JSON list of C-alpha atoms in Angstrom, two decimals:
[
{"chain": "A", "resi": 1, "resn": "SER", "atom": "CA", "xyz": [50.99, 1.00, -24.82]},
{"chain": "A", "resi": 2, "resn": "VAL", "atom": "CA", "xyz": [54.34, 2.03, -26.32]},
{"chain": "A", "resi": 3, "resn": "ASN", "atom": "CA", "xyz": [57.32, -0.11, -27.29]},
{"chain": "A", "resi": 4, "resn": "SER", "atom": "CA", "xyz": [60.10, -0.02, -29.89]},
{"chain": "A", "resi": 5, "resn": "ASN", "atom": "CA", "xyz": [57.52, -0.53, -32.66]},
{"chain": "A", "resi": 6, "resn": "GLY", "atom": "CA", "xyz": [55.50, 2.52, -31.61]},
{"chain": "A", "resi": 7, "resn": "HIS", "atom": "CA", "xyz": [52.06, 3.04, -30.10]},
{"chain": "A", "resi": 8, "resn": "SER", "atom": "CA", "xyz": [49.46, 0.30, -30.02]},
{"chain": "A", "resi": 9, "resn": "PRO", "atom": "CA", "xyz": [45.87, 1.00, -31.08]},
{"chain": "A", "resi": 10, "resn": "TRP", "atom": "CA", "xyz": [43.35, 1.90, -28.39]},
{"chain": "A", "resi": 11, "resn": "SER", "atom": "CA", "xyz": [41.68, -1.03, -26.65]},
{"chain": "A", "resi": 12, "resn": "ALA", "atom": "CA", "xyz": [37.93, -1.50, -26.72]},
{"chain": "A", "resi": 13, "resn": "ILE", "atom": "CA", "xyz": [36.01, 0.40, -24.06]},
{"chain": "A", "resi": 14, "resn": "ALA", "atom": "CA", "xyz": [34.87, -1.79, -21.20]},
{"chain": "A", "resi": 15, "resn": "SER", "atom": "CA", "xyz": [32.65, -0.96, -18.26]},
{"chain": "A", "resi": 16, "resn": "VAL", "atom": "CA", "xyz": [31.56, -2.75, -15.13]},
{"chain": "A", "resi": 17, "resn": "VAL", "atom": "CA", "xyz": [28.68, -1.81, -12.83]},
{"chain": "A", "resi": 18, "resn": "ILE", "atom": "CA", "xyz": [29.93, -1.89, -9.27]},
{"chain": "A", "resi": 19, "resn": "GLY", "atom": "CA", "xyz": [27.27, -2.50, -6.69]},
{"chain": "A", "resi": 20, "resn": "LYS", "atom": "CA", "xyz": [25.29, -5.06, -4.79]},
{"chain": "A", "resi": 21, "resn": "THR", "atom": "CA", "xyz": [21.85, -6.57, -5.18]},
{"chain": "A", "resi": 22, "resn": "PRO", "atom": "CA", "xyz": [19.54, -4.79, -2.73]},
{"chain": "A", "resi": 23, "resn": "ALA", "atom": "CA", "xyz": [18.04, -6.51, 0.29]},
{"chain": "A", "resi": 24, "resn": "ALA", "atom": "CA", "xyz": [14.28, -7.02, 0.48]},
{"chain": "A", "resi": 25, "resn": "PRO", "atom": "CA", "xyz": [12.46, -3.69, 0.88]},
{"chain": "A", "resi": 26, "resn": "THR", "atom": "CA", "xyz": [11.02, -2.56, 4.20]},
{"chain": "A", "resi": 27, "resn": "THR", "atom": "CA", "xyz": [7.25, -2.18, 3.71]},
{"chain": "A", "resi": 28, "resn": "TRP", "atom": "CA", "xyz": [4.13, -0.78, 5.42]},
{"chain": "A", "resi": 29, "resn": "SER", "atom": "CA", "xyz": [0.78, 0.70, 4.39]},
{"chain": "A", "resi": 30, "resn": "SER", "atom": "CA", "xyz": [-1.47, 3.57, 5.42]},
{"chain": "A", "resi": 31, "resn": "THR", "atom": "CA", "xyz": [-3.93, 1.03, 6.88]},
{"chain": "A", "resi": 32, "resn": "THR", "atom": "CA", "xyz": [-4.51, -2.71, 7.17]},
{"chain": "A", "resi": 33, "resn": "THR", "atom": "CA", "xyz": [-8.30, -2.38, 7.09]},
{"chain": "A", "resi": 34, "resn": "ALA", "atom": "CA", "xyz": [-10.00, -0.18, 4.50]},
{"chain": "A", "resi": 35, "resn": "ILE", "atom": "CA", "xyz": [-13.58, 0.72, 3.70]},
{"chain": "A", "resi": 36, "resn": "THR", "atom": "CA", "xyz": [-14.60, 0.13, 0.09]},
{"chain": "A", "resi": 37, "resn": "GLY", "atom": "CA", "xyz": [-13.78, 3.30, -1.84]},
{"chain": "A", "resi": 38, "resn": "GLU", "atom": "CA", "xyz": [-10.90, 4.44, 0.37]},
{"chain": "A", "resi": 39, "resn": "ASN", "atom": "CA", "xyz": [-7.42, 4.76, -1.09]},
{"chain": "A", "resi": 40, "resn": "VAL", "atom": "CA", "xyz": [-4.67, 2.74, 0.56]},
{"chain": "A", "resi": 41, "resn": "THR", "atom": "CA", "xyz": [-1.07, 3.87, 0.19]},
{"chain": "A", "resi": 42, "resn": "LEU", "atom": "CA", "xyz": [1.68, 1.26, 0.07]},
{"chain": "A", "resi": 43, "resn": "TYR", "atom": "CA", "xyz": [5.08, 2.49, 1.30]},
{"chain": "A", "resi": 44, "resn": "TRP", "atom": "CA", "xyz": [8.54, 0.97, 1.02]},
{"chain": "A", "resi": 45, "resn": "VAL", "atom": "CA", "xyz": [12.23, 1.72, 1.48]},
{"chain": "A", "resi": 46, "resn": "HIS", "atom": "CA", "xyz": [14.77, 0.47, -1.07]},
{"chain": "A", "resi": 47, "resn": "ASN", "atom": "CA", "xyz": [17.35, -1.32, 1.12]},
{"chain": "A", "resi": 48, "resn": "THR", "atom": "CA", "xyz": [20.74, -1.08, -0.51]},
{"chain": "A", "resi": 49, "resn": "GLU", "atom": "CA", "xyz": [24.29, -1.40, 0.80]},
{"chain": "A", "resi": 50, "resn": "ASP", "atom": "CA", "xyz": [25.85, 0.35, -2.19]},
{"chain": "A", "resi": 51, "resn": "GLY", "atom": "CA", "xyz": [23.84, 3.57, -1.79]},
{"chain": "A", "resi": 52, "resn": "SER", "atom": "CA", "xyz": [22.25, 3.31, -5.23]},
{"chain": "A", "resi": 53, "resn": "LYS", "atom": "CA", "xyz": [18.84, 4.78, -5.90]},
{"chain": "A", "resi": 54, "resn": "MET", "atom": "CA", "xyz": [15.92, 2.52, -6.73]},
{"chain": "A", "resi": 55, "resn": "LYS", "atom": "CA", "xyz": [15.68, 2.11, -10.51]},
{"chain": "A", "resi": 56, "resn": "ALA", "atom": "CA", "xyz": [12.37, 0.21, -10.43]},
{"chain": "A", "resi": 57, "resn": "ALA", "atom": "CA", "xyz": [10.04, -1.76, -8.20]},
{"chain": "A", "resi": 58, "resn": "MET", "atom": "CA", "xyz": [7.56, -4.56, -8.78]},
{"chain": "A", "resi": 59, "resn": "ILE", "atom": "CA", "xyz": [4.42, -4.80, -6.67]},
{"chain": "A", "resi": 60, "resn": "GLN", "atom": "CA", "xyz": [2.56, -8.10, -6.55]},
{"chain": "A", "resi": 61, "resn": "LEU", "atom": "CA", "xyz": [-1.11, -7.98, -5.57]},
{"chain": "A", "resi": 62, "resn": "ASP", "atom": "CA", "xyz": [-2.79, -11.30, -4.75]},
{"chain": "A", "resi": 63, "resn": "ILE", "atom": "CA", "xyz": [-6.56, -10.78, -4.68]},
{"chain": "A", "resi": 64, "resn": "GLY", "atom": "CA", "xyz": [-8.71, -13.90, -4.63]},
{"chain": "A", "resi": 65, "resn": "ASP", "atom": "CA", "xyz": [-7.81, -15.96, -7.70]},
{"chain": "A", "resi": 66, "resn": "THR", "atom": "CA", "xyz": [-5.92, -13.12, -9.39]},
{"chain": "A", "resi": 67, "resn": "ILE", "atom": "CA", "xyz": [-2.24, -12.27, -9.05]},
{"chain": "A", "resi": 68, "resn": "GLU", "atom": "CA", "xyz": [-1.27, -8.96, -10.62]},
{"chain": "A", "resi": 69, "resn": "SER", "atom": "CA", "xyz": [2.28, -7.65, -11.06]},
{"chain": "A", "resi": 70, "resn": "ILE", "atom": "CA", "xyz": [2.55, -3.86, -11.24]},
{"chain": "A", "resi": 71, "resn": "PRO", "atom": "CA", "xyz": [5.80, -2.26, -12.44]},
{"chain": "A", "resi": 72, "resn": "VAL", "atom": "CA", "xyz": [6.68, 0.98, -10.65]},
{"chain": "A", "resi": 73, "resn": "PRO", "atom": "CA", "xyz": [9.34, 3.44, -11.91]},
{"chain": "A", "resi": 74, "resn": "GLY", "atom": "CA", "xyz": [11.97, 4.74, -9.51]},
{"chain": "A", "resi": 75, "resn": "ASN", "atom": "CA", "xyz": [10.50, 8.25, -9.24]},
{"chain": "A", "resi": 76, "resn": "THR", "atom": "CA", "xyz": [7.56, 7.63, -6.85]},
{"chain": "A", "resi": 77, "resn": "ILE", "atom": "CA", "xyz": [9.32, 9.22, -3.89]},
{"chain": "A", "resi": 78, "resn": "GLU", "atom": "CA", "xyz": [7.77, 10.91, -0.87]},
{"chain": "A", "resi": 79, "resn": "GLU", "atom": "CA", "xyz": [10.02, 13.65, 0.46]},
{"chain": "A", "resi": 80, "resn": "THR", "atom": "CA", "xyz": [11.47, 13.02, 3.94]},
{"chain": "A", "resi": 81, "resn": "ASP", "atom": "CA", "xyz": [13.62, 15.01, 6.33]},
{"chain": "A", "resi": 82, "resn": "ASP", "atom": "CA", "xyz": [16.40, 12.44, 6.30]},
{"chain": "A", "resi": 83, "resn": "ASP", "atom": "CA", "xyz": [18.31, 10.99, 3.36]},
{"chain": "A", "resi": 84, "resn": "VAL", "atom": "CA", "xyz": [16.26, 7.78, 3.13]},
{"chain": "A", "resi": 85, "resn": "PRO", "atom": "CA", "xyz": [13.75, 8.05, 0.28]},
{"chain": "A", "resi": 86, "resn": "ILE", "atom": "CA", "xyz": [10.34, 6.51, 0.89]},
{"chain": "A", "resi": 87, "resn": "TYR", "atom": "CA", "xyz": [8.54, 5.19, -2.18]},
{"chain": "A", "resi": 88, "resn": "GLN", "atom": "CA", "xyz": [4.77, 4.87, -2.49]},
{"chain": "A", "resi": 89, "resn": "TYR", "atom": "CA", "xyz": [1.97, 3.44, -4.61]},
{"chain": "A", "resi": 90, "resn": "ILE", "atom": "CA", "xyz": [-1.79, 4.03, -4.16]},
{"chain": "A", "resi": 91, "resn": "ILE", "atom": "CA", "xyz": [-4.38, 1.26, -4.39]},
{"chain": "A", "resi": 92, "resn": "LYS", "atom": "CA", "xyz": [-7.95, 2.38, -5.07]},
{"chain": "A", "resi": 93, "resn": "THR", "atom": "CA", "xyz": [-10.35, 0.03, -3.26]},
{"chain": "A", "resi": 94, "resn": "ASP", "atom": "CA", "xyz": [-13.58, 1.17, -4.95]},
{"chain": "A", "resi": 95, "resn": "GLU", "atom": "CA", "xyz": [-13.44, -1.79, -7.34]},
{"chain": "A", "resi": 96, "resn": "TYR", "atom": "CA", "xyz": [-13.21, -4.37, -4.56]},
{"chain": "A", "resi": 97, "resn": "ALA", "atom": "CA", "xyz": [-16.20, -5.95, -2.84]},
{"chain": "A", "resi": 98, "resn": "GLN", "atom": "CA", "xyz": [-16.54, -6.07, 0.92]},
{"chain": "A", "resi": 99, "resn": "GLY", "atom": "CA", "xyz": [-14.67, -8.96, 2.44]},
{"chain": "A", "resi": 100, "resn": "THR", "atom": "CA", "xyz": [-11.86, -8.75, -0.13]},
{"chain": "A", "resi": 101, "resn": "THR", "atom": "CA", "xyz": [-8.39, -9.60, 1.17]},
{"chain": "A", "resi": 102, "resn": "ILE", "atom": "CA", "xyz": [-5.47, -7.94, -0.62]},
{"chain": "A", "resi": 103, "resn": "LEU", "atom": "CA", "xyz": [-2.10, -9.66, -0.15]},
{"chain": "A", "resi": 104, "resn": "TRP", "atom": "CA", "xyz": [0.84, -7.57, -1.34]},
{"chain": "A", "resi": 105, "resn": "LYS", "atom": "CA", "xyz": [4.61, -7.64, -1.49]},
{"chain": "A", "resi": 106, "resn": "ILE", "atom": "CA", "xyz": [7.34, -5.64, -3.27]},
{"chain": "A", "resi": 107, "resn": "ARG", "atom": "CA", "xyz": [10.79, -6.15, -4.72]},
{"chain": "A", "resi": 108, "resn": "THR", "atom": "CA", "xyz": [13.18, -3.46, -5.99]},
{"chain": "A", "resi": 109, "resn": "LYS", "atom": "CA", "xyz": [16.28, -3.13, -8.12]},
{"chain": "A", "resi": 110, "resn": "GLY", "atom": "CA", "xyz": [19.13, -0.67, -7.97]},
{"chain": "A", "resi": 111, "resn": "ILE", "atom": "CA", "xyz": [22.21, 0.11, -10.04]},
{"chain": "A", "resi": 112, "resn": "THR", "atom": "CA", "xyz": [23.08, -3.54, -10.77]},
{"chain": "A", "resi": 113, "resn": "GLY", "atom": "CA", "xyz": [19.69, -4.23, -12.36]},
{"chain": "A", "resi": 114, "resn": "ASN", "atom": "CA", "xyz": [19.21, -7.31, -10.18]},
{"chain": "A", "resi": 115, "resn": "TRP", "atom": "CA", "xyz": [15.92, -7.73, -8.30]},
{"chain": "A", "resi": 116, "resn": "SER", "atom": "CA", "xyz": [15.97, -7.87, -4.52]},
{"chain": "A", "resi": 117, "resn": "PRO", "atom": "CA", "xyz": [14.20, -10.72, -2.74]},
{"chain": "A", "resi": 118, "resn": "TRP", "atom": "CA", "xyz": [10.48, -10.13, -2.19]},
{"chain": "A", "resi": 119, "resn": "SER", "atom": "CA", "xyz": [9.50, -8.16, 0.90]},
{"chain": "A", "resi": 120, "resn": "THR", "atom": "CA", "xyz": [7.37, -9.59, 3.67]},
{"chain": "A", "resi": 121, "resn": "GLN", "atom": "CA", "xyz": [3.85, -10.22, 2.38]},
{"chain": "A", "resi": 122, "resn": "ARG", "atom": "CA", "xyz": [1.34, -7.81, 3.93]},
{"chain": "A", "resi": 123, "resn": "THR", "atom": "CA", "xyz": [-2.47, -8.01, 4.20]},
{"chain": "A", "resi": 124, "resn": "ILE", "atom": "CA", "xyz": [-5.20, -5.41, 3.73]},
{"chain": "A", "resi": 125, "resn": "LYS", "atom": "CA", "xyz": [-8.85, -6.28, 4.48]},
{"chain": "A", "resi": 126, "resn": "VAL", "atom": "CA", "xyz": [-11.54, -4.35, 2.58]},
{"chain": "A", "resi": 127, "resn": "TYR", "atom": "CA", "xyz": [-14.92, -3.82, 4.26]},
{"chain": "A", "resi": 128, "resn": "ALA", "atom": "CA", "xyz": [-18.19, -2.19, 3.31]},
{"chain": "A", "resi": 129, "resn": "PRO", "atom": "CA", "xyz": [-18.84, 1.09, 5.11]},
{"chain": "A", "resi": 130, "resn": "PRO", "atom": "CA", "xyz": [-20.81, 0.54, 8.33]},
{"chain": "A", "resi": 131, "resn": "THR", "atom": "CA", "xyz": [-24.34, 1.91, 8.51]},
{"chain": "A", "resi": 132, "resn": "LEU", "atom": "CA", "xyz": [-26.71, 2.50, 11.38]},
{"chain": "A", "resi": 133, "resn": "GLY", "atom": "CA", "xyz": [-30.41, 3.23, 11.07]},
{"chain": "A", "resi": 134, "resn": "LEU", "atom": "CA", "xyz": [-32.13, 4.69, 14.15]},
{"chain": "A", "resi": 135, "resn": "SER", "atom": "CA", "xyz": [-35.84, 5.04, 14.76]},
{"chain": "A", "resi": 136, "resn": "VAL", "atom": "CA", "xyz": [-37.97, 6.23, 17.71]},
{"chain": "A", "resi": 137, "resn": "SER", "atom": "CA", "xyz": [-41.70, 6.07, 18.35]},
{"chain": "A", "resi": 138, "resn": "LEU", "atom": "CA", "xyz": [-43.38, 9.43, 17.65]},
{"chain": "A", "resi": 139, "resn": "ASN", "atom": "CA", "xyz": [-47.00, 10.63, 17.78]},
{"chain": "A", "resi": 140, "resn": "ASN", "atom": "CA", "xyz": [-49.02, 11.56, 14.65]},
{"chain": "A", "resi": 141, "resn": "GLU", "atom": "CA", "xyz": [-47.45, 15.06, 14.54]},
{"chain": "A", "resi": 142, "resn": "GLY", "atom": "CA", "xyz": [-43.91, 13.64, 14.57]},
{"chain": "A", "resi": 143, "resn": "VAL", "atom": "CA", "xyz": [-43.30, 14.70, 18.17]},
{"chain": "A", "resi": 144, "resn": "LEU", "atom": "CA", "xyz": [-41.84, 12.66, 20.98]},
{"chain": "A", "resi": 145, "resn": "THR", "atom": "CA", "xyz": [-44.41, 12.98, 23.78]},
{"chain": "A", "resi": 146, "resn": "SER", "atom": "CA", "xyz": [-43.61, 10.44, 26.46]},
{"chain": "A", "resi": 147, "resn": "LEU", "atom": "CA", "xyz": [-40.89, 8.68, 28.38]},
{"chain": "A", "resi": 148, "resn": "PRO", "atom": "CA", "xyz": [-39.23, 6.22, 28.34]},
{"chain": "A", "resi": 149, "resn": "ILE", "atom": "CA", "xyz": [-37.90, 6.67, 24.83]},
{"chain": "A", "resi": 150, "resn": "THR", "atom": "CA", "xyz": [-37.46, 3.51, 22.83]},
{"chain": "A", "resi": 151, "resn": "ILE", "atom": "CA", "xyz": [-34.75, 3.66, 20.16]},
{"chain": "A", "resi": 152, "resn": "ASN", "atom": "CA", "xyz": [-34.49, 0.90, 17.59]},
{"chain": "A", "resi": 153, "resn": "ALA", "atom": "CA", "xyz": [-31.14, 0.48, 15.85]},
{"chain": "A", "resi": 154, "resn": "THR", "atom": "CA", "xyz": [-30.44, -1.49, 12.68]},
{"chain": "A", "resi": 155, "resn": "ALA", "atom": "CA", "xyz": [-26.76, -1.97, 11.85]},
{"chain": "A", "resi": 156, "resn": "GLY", "atom": "CA", "xyz": [-25.38, -2.96, 8.50]},
{"chain": "A", "resi": 157, "resn": "PRO", "atom": "CA", "xyz": [-23.99, -4.65, 6.59]},
{"chain": "A", "resi": 158, "resn": "ASN", "atom": "CA", "xyz": [-24.92, -8.08, 7.90]},
{"chain": "A", "resi": 159, "resn": "THR", "atom": "CA", "xyz": [-21.27, -9.18, 7.76]},
{"chain": "A", "resi": 160, "resn": "GLN", "atom": "CA", "xyz": [-20.32, -6.75, 10.54]},
{"chain": "A", "resi": 161, "resn": "VAL", "atom": "CA", "xyz": [-21.29, -6.78, 14.20]},
{"chain": "A", "resi": 162, "resn": "PRO", "atom": "CA", "xyz": [-21.44, -3.43, 16.06]},
{"chain": "A", "resi": 163, "resn": "ILE", "atom": "CA", "xyz": [-19.21, -3.14, 19.09]},
{"chain": "A", "resi": 164, "resn": "SER", "atom": "CA", "xyz": [-21.17, -0.33, 20.69]},
{"chain": "A", "resi": 165, "resn": "TYR", "atom": "CA", "xyz": [-23.54, 2.59, 20.10]},
{"chain": "A", "resi": 166, "resn": "HIS", "atom": "CA", "xyz": [-23.43, 6.10, 21.51]},
{"chain": "A", "resi": 167, "resn": "VAL", "atom": "CA", "xyz": [-26.55, 8.26, 21.30]},
{"chain": "A", "resi": 168, "resn": "THR", "atom": "CA", "xyz": [-26.84, 11.86, 22.47]},
{"chain": "A", "resi": 169, "resn": "MET", "atom": "CA", "xyz": [-30.26, 13.56, 22.67]},
{"chain": "A", "resi": 170, "resn": "ILE", "atom": "CA", "xyz": [-30.79, 17.27, 23.14]}
]
């Protein structure tokens, strides 16, 4: 400022972040049922009114008696045709036993640095890969010589029940 005594010294620099706390992210996954060893991709959209980019996310995995929080930087974007960035994180299921239930949810933060509310909690069931053993009655030379043909099927694992079988013989 200027008055009859001259110029005042400069004031201290002040800054204010203008923005809003984001809403809970919109979430989905590549599957809700996975076979042990398959990768599952978690997807989310950072929901913000102020147009700010996601600065970070926090994924919470609830598996049995263990709750794990995984920090995710804001650069895990999948390219899309529109202007809405889709973020992703991959879970490797090879360390989980069959019958495992993975509960997951995500929260994000934008320019204000404030965390959004948690997203809807989602569920992923992990199963062992299905197996099917087939056998038929053959003669001593390993040749099928008579009709009717009897096929015995043994499905696994014991925790799964087959819905149907389809056999083609040529």
